[in-house]
């Protein structure tokens, strides 16, 4: 069974409405809305504001948050209770935000009651996502005007775009919505994309060139009444060069949805993370957007915590400061990347253990639905470990151990977790071993254990660097027969003992002199050799200490027939 993932949010509204179906000027005057209560707003007191100078990032006035980020805390769709809204908005304000972008707007609560909760937490409404139904549009506009919104938004394009003509009809409808909003006290309607608006293409009737649905709607809408909120995450996942897109269409893009993610435009699902921790070039995007964009609205669809929102606010506010590098992750490669790995079980084909060390955040290992279960990686040599990072899927372990072993048989526990909460675990560990095992003892869900990546960091045991051996493995054909040639050149200043190990034999060399080679051409006893790897082990003395280093080198296949 496939463990379910959060799918991309699609709050698009029904079928397209053609402009001819709706006549401009048929709307009655907007209904009266009670004036909001006036309550003094507390001044923002966030750590980020104190730590970062005015030139270290975006100003608070331009930073907002889409409340769908905390859809779970708000209870899903519909209007949250006043108590729930008060609690969530309090957390959002504590995270640093002074602007919010609600979804499913307008709420079915008196606008003055809603305004009072906003005022209590020092928050303003920058824009909103909600219904663009023509019959209720006057109420939507009146609500937005009462809340002082600059923009009234849609979670999509406010209509269909399956064909070129349908996209043009949607644009005509949106023009009517925007004109009504503008003439009744609001600024503009704002349209928001997912991937589909940028991957759906058709030939332009006049030029024959392929154009996206987004471009058709942009070209056929009136900039006086309609603007766009470019979702940089979904755009990047659709294969768009986002900074270049903003430079091309910036005068029509007045808002951004700022997302960060891994596994972008790749096999499997894009996976959202806190800002600055993913693969999206946010600095380049913000630099391109600065001449045009009024609001940078952070969004992580159904984020795991308010802490990640605080982290993301801090990124937007401080991304140019010295201590914010502007990108997530380490430059150092995981010691587990691409290494041999075994596991106690898998739940189904496609979830093999090697998926957890392949460097692809869209693939995963999944165990049987039982406990305990484990996954172990061979690092190829002994390391003094400093850190283990686990990127959990939905089925995480609430209790587990990190263990090390010199031989893959005898295990020592170096870190124990008893209150795991999933998502990312970044663990400081102290231990030595060639093998590292995650031993999961307690499931948090009804499924087994599943993780996208297991990363291991450390230094060679004893603080010694690897011996300077230059290793090469190359298949060759001699007289129609296949051979595998393995060479290890000694780059040390003293002799090294070398062992060459292949599926076709092993050869040991004692005291290989500095600058000399250990070389053997192993007969495959076939007319072809499949791709594979060889292991080379060197033992020598460096600075008076014995050092052993192991290298694994891949080789290509070769057919000598």
PDB file of N, CA and C in Angstrom, residues 334-343 357 374-383 385 403 405-408 411 433-437 454 456 535 550 552:
ATOM      1  N   UNK A 334      26.670  13.450   2.590  1.00  0.00           N
ATOM      2  CA  UNK A 334      26.449  12.413   3.584  1.00  0.00           C
ATOM      3  C   UNK A 334      27.370  11.226   3.305  1.00  0.00           C
ATOM      4  N   UNK A 335      27.934  10.661   4.370  1.00  0.00           N
ATOM      5  CA  UNK A 335      28.774   9.472   4.230  1.00  0.00           C
ATOM      6  C   UNK A 335      27.954   8.281   3.745  1.00  0.00           C
ATOM      7  N   UNK A 336      26.651   8.343   3.925  1.00  0.00           N
ATOM      8  CA  UNK A 336      25.780   7.228   3.535  1.00  0.00           C
ATOM      9  C   UNK A 336      25.342   7.304   2.076  1.00  0.00           C
ATOM     10  N   UNK A 337      25.606   8.427   1.413  1.00  0.00           N
ATOM     11  CA  UNK A 337      25.101   8.640   0.061  1.00  0.00           C
ATOM     12  C   UNK A 337      25.632   7.573  -0.895  1.00  0.00           C
ATOM     13  N   UNK A 338      24.708   6.795  -1.453  1.00  0.00           N
ATOM     14  CA  UNK A 338      25.068   5.783  -2.439  1.00  0.00           C
ATOM     15  C   UNK A 338      25.781   4.569  -1.889  1.00  0.00           C
ATOM     16  N   UNK A 339      25.860   4.424  -0.572  1.00  0.00           N
ATOM     17  CA  UNK A 339      26.581   3.301   0.029  1.00  0.00           C
ATOM     18  C   UNK A 339      25.688   2.055   0.080  1.00  0.00           C
ATOM     19  N   UNK A 340      26.304   0.872   0.202  1.00  0.00           N
ATOM     20  CA  UNK A 340      25.506  -0.356   0.357  1.00  0.00           C
ATOM     21  C   UNK A 340      24.632  -0.283   1.606  1.00  0.00           C
ATOM     22  N   UNK A 341      23.406  -0.747   1.474  1.00  0.00           N
ATOM     23  CA  UNK A 341      22.455  -0.624   2.570  1.00  0.00           C
ATOM     24  C   UNK A 341      21.565  -1.861   2.602  1.00  0.00           C
ATOM     25  N   UNK A 342      21.188  -2.271   3.793  1.00  0.00           N
ATOM     26  CA  UNK A 342      20.284  -3.396   3.984  1.00  0.00           C
ATOM     27  C   UNK A 342      19.173  -2.989   4.946  1.00  0.00           C
ATOM     28  N   UNK A 343      18.090  -3.740   4.930  1.00  0.00           N
ATOM     29  CA  UNK A 343      16.969  -3.435   5.813  1.00  0.00           C
ATOM     30  C   UNK A 343      16.298  -4.723   6.243  1.00  0.00           C
ATOM     31  N   UNK A 357      19.190   6.192   0.666  1.00  0.00           N
ATOM     32  CA  UNK A 357      20.547   6.751   0.599  1.00  0.00           C
ATOM     33  C   UNK A 357      20.885   7.167  -0.834  1.00  0.00           C
ATOM     34  N   UNK A 374      14.491  -2.239  10.948  1.00  0.00           N
ATOM     35  CA  UNK A 374      15.764  -1.515  10.913  1.00  0.00           C
ATOM     36  C   UNK A 374      16.259  -1.316   9.493  1.00  0.00           C
ATOM     37  N   UNK A 375      17.144  -0.330   9.351  1.00  0.00           N
ATOM     38  CA  UNK A 375      17.850  -0.078   8.100  1.00  0.00           C
ATOM     39  C   UNK A 375      19.296   0.242   8.474  1.00  0.00           C
ATOM     40  N   UNK A 376      20.245  -0.399   7.774  1.00  0.00           N
ATOM     41  CA  UNK A 376      21.666  -0.257   8.121  1.00  0.00           C
ATOM     42  C   UNK A 376      22.470   0.050   6.874  1.00  0.00           C
ATOM     43  N   UNK A 377      23.443   0.940   7.019  1.00  0.00           N
ATOM     44  CA  UNK A 377      24.282   1.355   5.893  1.00  0.00           C
ATOM     45  C   UNK A 377      25.741   1.063   6.200  1.00  0.00           C
ATOM     46  N   UNK A 378      26.459   0.577   5.182  1.00  0.00           N
ATOM     47  CA  UNK A 378      27.890   0.302   5.280  1.00  0.00           C
ATOM     48  C   UNK A 378      28.629   1.522   4.738  1.00  0.00           C
ATOM     49  N   UNK A 379      29.356   2.219   5.602  1.00  0.00           N
ATOM     50  CA  UNK A 379      30.067   3.430   5.199  1.00  0.00           C
ATOM     51  C   UNK A 379      31.367   3.121   4.461  1.00  0.00           C
ATOM     52  N   UNK A 380      31.789   1.852   4.451  1.00  0.00           N
ATOM     53  CA  UNK A 380      32.986   1.457   3.727  1.00  0.00           C
ATOM     54  C   UNK A 380      34.263   1.575   4.516  1.00  0.00           C
ATOM     55  N   UNK A 381      34.246   2.280   5.621  1.00  0.00           N
ATOM     56  CA  UNK A 381      35.410   2.453   6.495  1.00  0.00           C
ATOM     57  C   UNK A 381      34.895   2.927   7.846  1.00  0.00           C
ATOM     58  N   UNK A 382      35.751   2.903   8.841  1.00  0.00           N
ATOM     59  CA  UNK A 382      35.360   3.318  10.179  1.00  0.00           C
ATOM     60  C   UNK A 382      35.409   4.838  10.293  1.00  0.00           C
ATOM     61  N   UNK A 383      34.360   5.404  10.888  1.00  0.00           N
ATOM     62  CA  UNK A 383      34.269   6.856  11.044  1.00  0.00           C
ATOM     63  C   UNK A 383      33.907   7.203  12.486  1.00  0.00           C
ATOM     64  N   UNK A 385      31.593   9.409  14.261  1.00  0.00           N
ATOM     65  CA  UNK A 385      30.355  10.038  13.824  1.00  0.00           C
ATOM     66  C   UNK A 385      30.034  11.271  14.663  1.00  0.00           C
ATOM     67  N   UNK A 403      22.502   3.119  16.040  1.00  0.00           N
ATOM     68  CA  UNK A 403      23.502   2.162  16.490  1.00  0.00           C
ATOM     69  C   UNK A 403      24.679   2.133  15.526  1.00  0.00           C
ATOM     70  N   UNK A 405      28.432  -0.177  14.429  1.00  0.00           N
ATOM     71  CA  UNK A 405      29.057  -1.498  14.485  1.00  0.00           C
ATOM     72  C   UNK A 405      30.350  -1.473  13.683  1.00  0.00           C
ATOM     73  N   UNK A 406      31.372  -2.218  14.154  1.00  0.00           N
ATOM     74  CA  UNK A 406      32.596  -2.324  13.357  1.00  0.00           C
ATOM     75  C   UNK A 406      32.492  -3.366  12.255  1.00  0.00           C
ATOM     76  N   UNK A 407      31.526  -4.301  12.393  1.00  0.00           N
ATOM     77  CA  UNK A 407      31.485  -5.445  11.478  1.00  0.00           C
ATOM     78  C   UNK A 407      30.095  -5.773  10.945  1.00  0.00           C
ATOM     79  N   UNK A 408      29.081  -5.002  11.325  1.00  0.00           N
ATOM     80  CA  UNK A 408      27.723  -5.286  10.892  1.00  0.00           C
ATOM     81  C   UNK A 408      27.055  -6.391  11.681  1.00  0.00           C
ATOM     82  N   UNK A 411      26.346  -4.554  17.674  1.00  0.00           N
ATOM     83  CA  UNK A 411      25.855  -3.185  17.595  1.00  0.00           C
ATOM     84  C   UNK A 411      25.923  -2.474  18.944  1.00  0.00           C
ATOM     85  N   UNK A 433      32.225   3.702  14.089  1.00  0.00           N
ATOM     86  CA  UNK A 433      31.852   2.458  13.442  1.00  0.00           C
ATOM     87  C   UNK A 433      31.879   2.577  11.936  1.00  0.00           C
ATOM     88  N   UNK A 434      31.921   1.436  11.302  1.00  0.00           N
ATOM     89  CA  UNK A 434      31.817   1.384   9.839  1.00  0.00           C
ATOM     90  C   UNK A 434      30.359   1.274   9.413  1.00  0.00           C
ATOM     91  N   UNK A 435      29.558   0.655  10.255  1.00  0.00           N
ATOM     92  CA  UNK A 435      28.143   0.447   9.941  1.00  0.00           C
ATOM     93  C   UNK A 435      27.294   1.313  10.870  1.00  0.00           C
ATOM     94  N   UNK A 436      26.236   1.891  10.310  1.00  0.00           N
ATOM     95  CA  UNK A 436      25.293   2.695  11.095  1.00  0.00           C
ATOM     96  C   UNK A 436      23.893   2.132  10.848  1.00  0.00           C
ATOM     97  N   UNK A 437      23.163   1.915  11.933  1.00  0.00           N
ATOM     98  CA  UNK A 437      21.829   1.334  11.827  1.00  0.00           C
ATOM     99  C   UNK A 437      20.813   2.189  12.564  1.00  0.00           C
ATOM    100  N   UNK A 454      18.373   8.881   4.833  1.00  0.00           N
ATOM    101  CA  UNK A 454      19.171   8.669   6.036  1.00  0.00           C
ATOM    102  C   UNK A 454      20.552   9.219   5.738  1.00  0.00           C
ATOM    103  N   UNK A 456      24.411  10.498   7.181  1.00  0.00           N
ATOM    104  CA  UNK A 456      25.388  10.269   8.239  1.00  0.00           C
ATOM    105  C   UNK A 456      26.586  11.178   7.982  1.00  0.00           C
ATOM    106  N   UNK A 535      36.560  -3.232  -4.342  1.00  0.00           N
ATOM    107  CA  UNK A 535      36.966  -2.684  -3.051  1.00  0.00           C
ATOM    108  C   UNK A 535      38.479  -2.724  -2.951  1.00  0.00           C
ATOM    109  N   UNK A 550      39.507   2.295   3.223  1.00  0.00           N
ATOM    110  CA  UNK A 550      38.831   1.428   2.262  1.00  0.00           C
ATOM    111  C   UNK A 550      38.144   2.289   1.216  1.00  0.00           C
ATOM    112  N   UNK A 552      35.708   2.144  -2.377  1.00  0.00           N
ATOM    113  CA  UNK A 552      34.882   1.386  -3.311  1.00  0.00           C
ATOM    114  C   UNK A 552      34.767   2.191  -4.592  1.00  0.00           C
TER     115      UNK A 552
END
